[in-house]
Amino acid sequence: ETGVTQSPTHLIKTRGQQVTLRCSSQSGHNTVSWYQQALGQGPQFIFQYYREEENGRGNFPPRFSGLQFPNYSSELNVNALELDDSALYLCASNHEGIQGQYFGPGTRLTVT
Amino acid sequence: ELKVEQNPLFLSMQEGKNYTIYCNYSTTSDRLYWYRQDPGKSLESLFVLLSNGAVKQEGRLMASLDTKARLSTLHITAAVHDLSATYFCAVPYSGTYKYIFGTGTRLKVLA
């Protein structure tokens, strides 16, 4: 049990729609990262937020955006969904330090 | 650009046998993390390796880090079926929490 929760667990959307995924981190965890994991692959870094500011971004287009809130919750928004966006989306949080990230259970997104 | 490679990608082994998974990375890093993932599940932290020469052991798994060789190993001793899972190593970009994950090693332990 990592103390990181995500909602919803599963989601089915149609191509072109928009989706919002949510994550709740442990209290005191100032950094949250989002990853996309396609089937059979390793997680790919989308972006990271630190104290409500974007603090690094991977190779994902601007239609992937995020927010982090003062209550240690965060959102991942994806606009204009494409079929290739179908994946497991993981959020991970950590306190300042080097002891690693704690991953949530993930949201399985299917785009049809 | 930081690249992280694991081998083998797939590993099928008999119970009771020993084996090693390798993780190579392309740029300098003094930290490396190992995770386990069961099918359809999230990532479970196994080991946090924070310095050159670090060695951590938990049960039948032992991980080590050689920062000079840019290599980490995950050694499995006397494998049991419950170890069947996919194992990932992850390396952070220097000074960041941006993790680059390896390709993963899918381990299947046969009874």
Short mmCIF file of C-alpha atoms in Angstrom, two decimals:
data_model
loop_
_atom_site.label_atom_id
_atom_site.label_comp_id
_atom_site.label_asym_id
_atom_site.label_seq_id
_atom_site.Cartn_x
_atom_site.Cartn_y
_atom_site.Cartn_z
CA GLU A 1 0.00 0.00 0.00
CA THR A 2 1.70 3.18 -1.23
CA GLY A 3 -0.88 5.72 -0.08
CA VAL A 4 -1.30 6.93 -3.66
CA THR A 5 -4.78 6.54 -5.10
CA GLN A 6 -6.09 7.03 -8.62
CA SER A 7 -9.53 7.31 -10.16
CA PRO A 8 -11.22 5.97 -12.09
CA THR A 9 -9.85 2.44 -12.29
CA HIS A 10 -11.02 1.88 -15.84
CA LEU A 11 -12.33 4.23 -18.50
CA ILE A 12 -13.56 3.84 -22.05
CA LYS A 13 -13.62 6.87 -24.33
CA THR A 14 -14.18 7.53 -28.00
CA ARG A 15 -11.56 9.00 -30.32
CA GLY A 16 -11.67 12.80 -30.25
CA GLN A 17 -13.09 13.04 -26.74
CA GLN A 18 -11.38 14.53 -23.71
CA VAL A 19 -10.55 12.76 -20.46
CA THR A 20 -9.46 13.73 -16.95
CA LEU A 21 -7.65 11.29 -14.70
CA ARG A 22 -7.15 11.95 -11.00
CA CYS A 23 -4.51 11.11 -8.46
CA SER A 24 -4.25 11.66 -4.74
CA SER A 25 -0.80 11.58 -3.20
CA GLN A 26 0.44 11.08 0.30
CA SER A 27 0.39 14.13 2.53
CA GLY A 28 3.68 15.96 2.27
CA HIS A 29 4.58 14.58 -1.14
CA ASN A 30 5.33 17.74 -3.09
CA THR A 31 6.22 16.07 -6.36
CA VAL A 32 3.88 14.10 -8.59
CA SER A 33 4.76 12.49 -11.90
CA TRP A 34 2.56 10.94 -14.53
CA TYR A 35 3.53 8.01 -16.73
CA GLN A 36 1.92 6.26 -19.67
CA GLN A 37 2.41 2.53 -19.97
CA ALA A 38 1.32 0.90 -23.20
CA LEU A 39 0.69 -2.82 -23.17
CA GLY A 40 3.91 -4.81 -22.96
CA GLN A 41 6.11 -1.76 -22.52
CA GLY A 42 7.77 0.15 -19.72
CA PRO A 43 6.25 3.34 -18.31
CA GLN A 44 6.98 6.50 -20.30
CA PHE A 45 7.38 9.80 -18.45
CA ILE A 46 4.70 12.34 -19.36
CA PHE A 47 5.39 15.22 -16.99
CA GLN A 48 6.05 16.15 -13.41
CA TYR A 49 4.67 18.77 -11.05
CA TYR A 50 6.39 20.25 -8.06
CA ARG A 51 4.47 22.54 -5.74
CA GLU A 52 1.80 23.11 -8.38
CA GLU A 53 4.21 24.04 -11.19
CA GLU A 54 5.18 21.84 -14.15
CA ASN A 55 8.76 20.78 -13.53
CA GLY A 56 9.73 18.65 -16.49
CA ARG A 57 8.04 17.08 -19.47
CA GLY A 58 8.63 14.05 -21.62
CA ASN A 59 7.99 13.64 -25.34
CA PHE A 60 4.24 14.08 -25.23
CA PRO A 61 2.22 16.63 -27.22
CA PRO A 62 0.53 19.65 -25.61
CA ARG A 63 -2.85 17.92 -25.62
CA PHE A 64 -1.52 16.14 -22.53
CA SER A 65 -1.75 18.63 -19.68
CA GLY A 66 -1.90 18.52 -15.93
CA LEU A 67 -2.64 20.28 -12.72
CA GLN A 68 -1.47 19.84 -9.16
CA PHE A 69 -3.43 21.18 -6.22
CA PRO A 70 -2.37 22.27 -2.72
CA ASN A 71 -4.15 19.29 -1.16
CA TYR A 72 -1.68 16.83 -2.83
CA SER A 73 -4.14 15.84 -5.54
CA SER A 74 -3.43 16.15 -9.23
CA GLU A 75 -5.02 15.68 -12.63
CA LEU A 76 -3.94 14.50 -16.04
CA ASN A 77 -6.02 15.87 -18.91
CA VAL A 78 -5.87 14.50 -22.42
CA ASN A 79 -7.67 16.30 -25.26
CA ALA A 80 -8.57 14.98 -28.69
CA LEU A 81 -8.03 11.37 -27.73
CA GLU A 82 -6.37 9.07 -30.22
CA LEU A 83 -6.45 5.29 -30.40
CA ASP A 84 -2.76 5.17 -29.38
CA ASP A 85 -3.63 6.88 -26.11
CA SER A 86 -5.02 3.57 -24.91
CA ALA A 87 -2.75 2.61 -22.02
CA LEU A 88 -2.34 2.32 -18.27
CA TYR A 89 -1.75 5.76 -16.76
CA LEU A 90 0.24 5.80 -13.56
CA CYS A 91 0.85 8.63 -11.17
CA ALA A 92 3.74 8.56 -8.75
CA SER A 93 4.56 10.83 -5.88
CA ASN A 94 7.51 11.40 -3.63
CA HIS A 95 8.65 13.65 -0.88
CA GLU A 96 11.77 15.68 -1.45
CA GLY A 97 14.62 13.25 -1.32
CA ILE A 98 15.95 10.31 -3.19
CA GLN A 99 14.10 7.37 -1.76
CA GLY A 100 12.12 6.77 -4.91
CA GLN A 101 8.61 7.29 -6.16
CA TYR A 102 5.45 5.64 -4.91
CA PHE A 103 3.12 4.55 -7.65
CA GLY A 104 -0.63 4.51 -7.61
CA PRO A 105 -2.69 1.58 -8.90
CA GLY A 106 -3.19 3.20 -12.30
CA THR A 107 -6.10 4.06 -14.58
CA ARG A 108 -6.68 1.81 -17.59
CA LEU A 109 -7.84 4.00 -20.49
CA THR A 110 -9.27 2.46 -23.61
CA VAL A 111 -9.94 4.65 -26.63
CA THR A 112 -12.24 3.22 -29.28
CA GLU B 1 19.53 11.14 -24.13
CA LEU B 2 19.35 8.64 -21.30
CA LYS B 3 18.58 5.11 -22.44
CA VAL B 4 17.98 2.14 -20.19
CA GLU B 5 18.17 -1.41 -21.49
CA GLN B 6 17.40 -4.67 -19.78
CA ASN B 7 18.18 -8.20 -20.73
CA PRO B 8 16.82 -10.64 -21.15
CA LEU B 9 13.38 -9.41 -22.18
CA PHE B 10 11.82 -12.77 -21.40
CA LEU B 11 13.00 -15.37 -18.96
CA SER B 12 11.46 -18.75 -18.34
CA MET B 13 13.13 -20.70 -15.58
CA GLN B 14 12.55 -23.74 -13.44
CA GLU B 15 11.84 -23.46 -9.76
CA GLY B 16 14.97 -23.74 -7.67
CA LYS B 17 17.28 -22.29 -10.31
CA ASN B 18 19.35 -19.10 -10.13
CA TYR B 19 19.45 -16.36 -12.71
CA THR B 20 20.49 -12.72 -13.19
CA ILE B 21 18.71 -9.85 -14.92
CA TYR B 22 20.88 -7.05 -16.26
CA CYS B 23 20.13 -3.33 -16.52
CA ASN B 24 22.44 -1.07 -18.52
CA TYR B 25 22.06 2.69 -18.79
CA SER B 26 23.72 5.20 -21.05
CA THR B 27 24.58 8.27 -18.95
CA THR B 28 25.93 8.95 -15.50
CA SER B 29 23.58 8.33 -12.60
CA ASP B 30 24.25 7.56 -8.96
CA ARG B 31 20.80 6.08 -8.32
CA LEU B 32 18.80 3.20 -9.68
CA TYR B 33 15.47 1.68 -8.74
CA TRP B 34 14.01 -1.77 -9.27
CA TYR B 35 10.27 -2.37 -9.51
CA ARG B 36 8.05 -5.39 -9.85
CA GLN B 37 4.81 -5.39 -11.81
CA ASP B 38 2.20 -8.15 -11.79
CA PRO B 39 -0.15 -8.41 -14.78
CA GLY B 40 -2.69 -5.58 -14.80
CA LYS B 41 -1.24 -4.09 -11.63
CA SER B 42 0.85 -1.09 -10.70
CA LEU B 43 4.53 -0.94 -9.86
CA GLU B 44 5.83 -2.23 -6.55
CA SER B 45 9.14 -0.83 -5.32
CA LEU B 46 11.72 -3.53 -4.72
CA PHE B 47 15.07 -1.84 -4.25
CA VAL B 48 16.52 1.65 -4.05
CA LEU B 49 20.23 1.71 -4.93
CA LEU B 50 21.86 5.01 -4.05
CA SER B 51 25.58 4.63 -4.56
CA ASN B 52 28.28 2.80 -6.39
CA GLY B 53 28.73 -0.67 -4.98
CA ALA B 54 25.33 -0.67 -3.28
CA VAL B 55 23.92 -4.12 -2.66
CA LYS B 56 20.43 -4.80 -1.33
CA GLN B 57 18.80 -8.15 -0.59
CA GLU B 58 15.22 -9.10 0.11
CA GLY B 59 14.33 -12.76 0.27
CA ARG B 60 15.41 -14.50 -2.93
CA LEU B 61 16.24 -11.25 -4.72
CA MET B 62 19.49 -9.33 -4.56
CA ALA B 63 20.25 -6.12 -6.44
CA SER B 64 23.56 -4.38 -7.00
CA LEU B 65 24.76 -1.21 -8.67
CA ASP B 66 28.04 -0.45 -10.45
CA THR B 67 27.87 3.22 -11.45
CA LYS B 68 31.22 3.12 -13.23
CA ALA B 69 30.05 0.35 -15.52
CA ARG B 70 26.53 1.88 -15.64
CA LEU B 71 25.17 -1.53 -14.77
CA SER B 72 22.79 -2.95 -12.24
CA THR B 73 21.95 -6.60 -11.68
CA LEU B 74 18.98 -8.30 -10.11
CA HIS B 75 19.91 -11.79 -9.01
CA ILE B 76 17.31 -14.44 -8.33
CA THR B 77 18.26 -17.28 -6.03
CA ALA B 78 16.32 -20.56 -5.96
CA ALA B 79 13.38 -19.17 -7.88
CA VAL B 80 9.82 -19.90 -6.80
CA HIS B 81 6.59 -19.52 -8.77
CA ASP B 82 5.56 -16.42 -6.77
CA LEU B 83 8.43 -14.49 -8.35
CA SER B 84 6.73 -14.65 -11.74
CA ALA B 85 6.20 -11.02 -12.78
CA THR B 86 7.74 -8.28 -14.93
CA TYR B 87 10.75 -6.53 -13.43
CA PHE B 88 11.75 -3.00 -14.36
CA CYS B 89 14.80 -0.96 -13.57
CA ALA B 90 14.49 2.82 -13.61
CA VAL B 91 17.16 5.51 -13.71
CA PRO B 92 16.47 9.17 -12.97
CA TYR B 93 17.82 11.98 -15.05
CA SER B 94 20.50 13.62 -12.95
CA GLY B 95 19.03 15.90 -10.31
CA THR B 96 15.45 15.15 -11.26
CA TYR B 97 12.63 12.79 -10.44
CA LYS B 98 12.12 12.03 -14.13
CA TYR B 99 12.59 8.29 -14.33
CA ILE B 100 13.56 6.48 -17.49
CA PHE B 101 12.40 2.89 -17.30
CA GLY B 102 14.02 -0.11 -18.86
CA THR B 103 12.24 -2.34 -21.31
CA GLY B 104 11.27 -4.76 -18.58
CA THR B 105 12.07 -8.44 -18.06
CA ARG B 106 9.10 -10.77 -18.04
CA LEU B 107 9.95 -13.63 -15.69
CA LYS B 108 8.04 -16.88 -15.63
CA VAL B 109 9.00 -19.47 -13.05
CA LEU B 110 7.83 -22.95 -13.92
CA ALA B 111 6.91 -25.43 -11.24
#
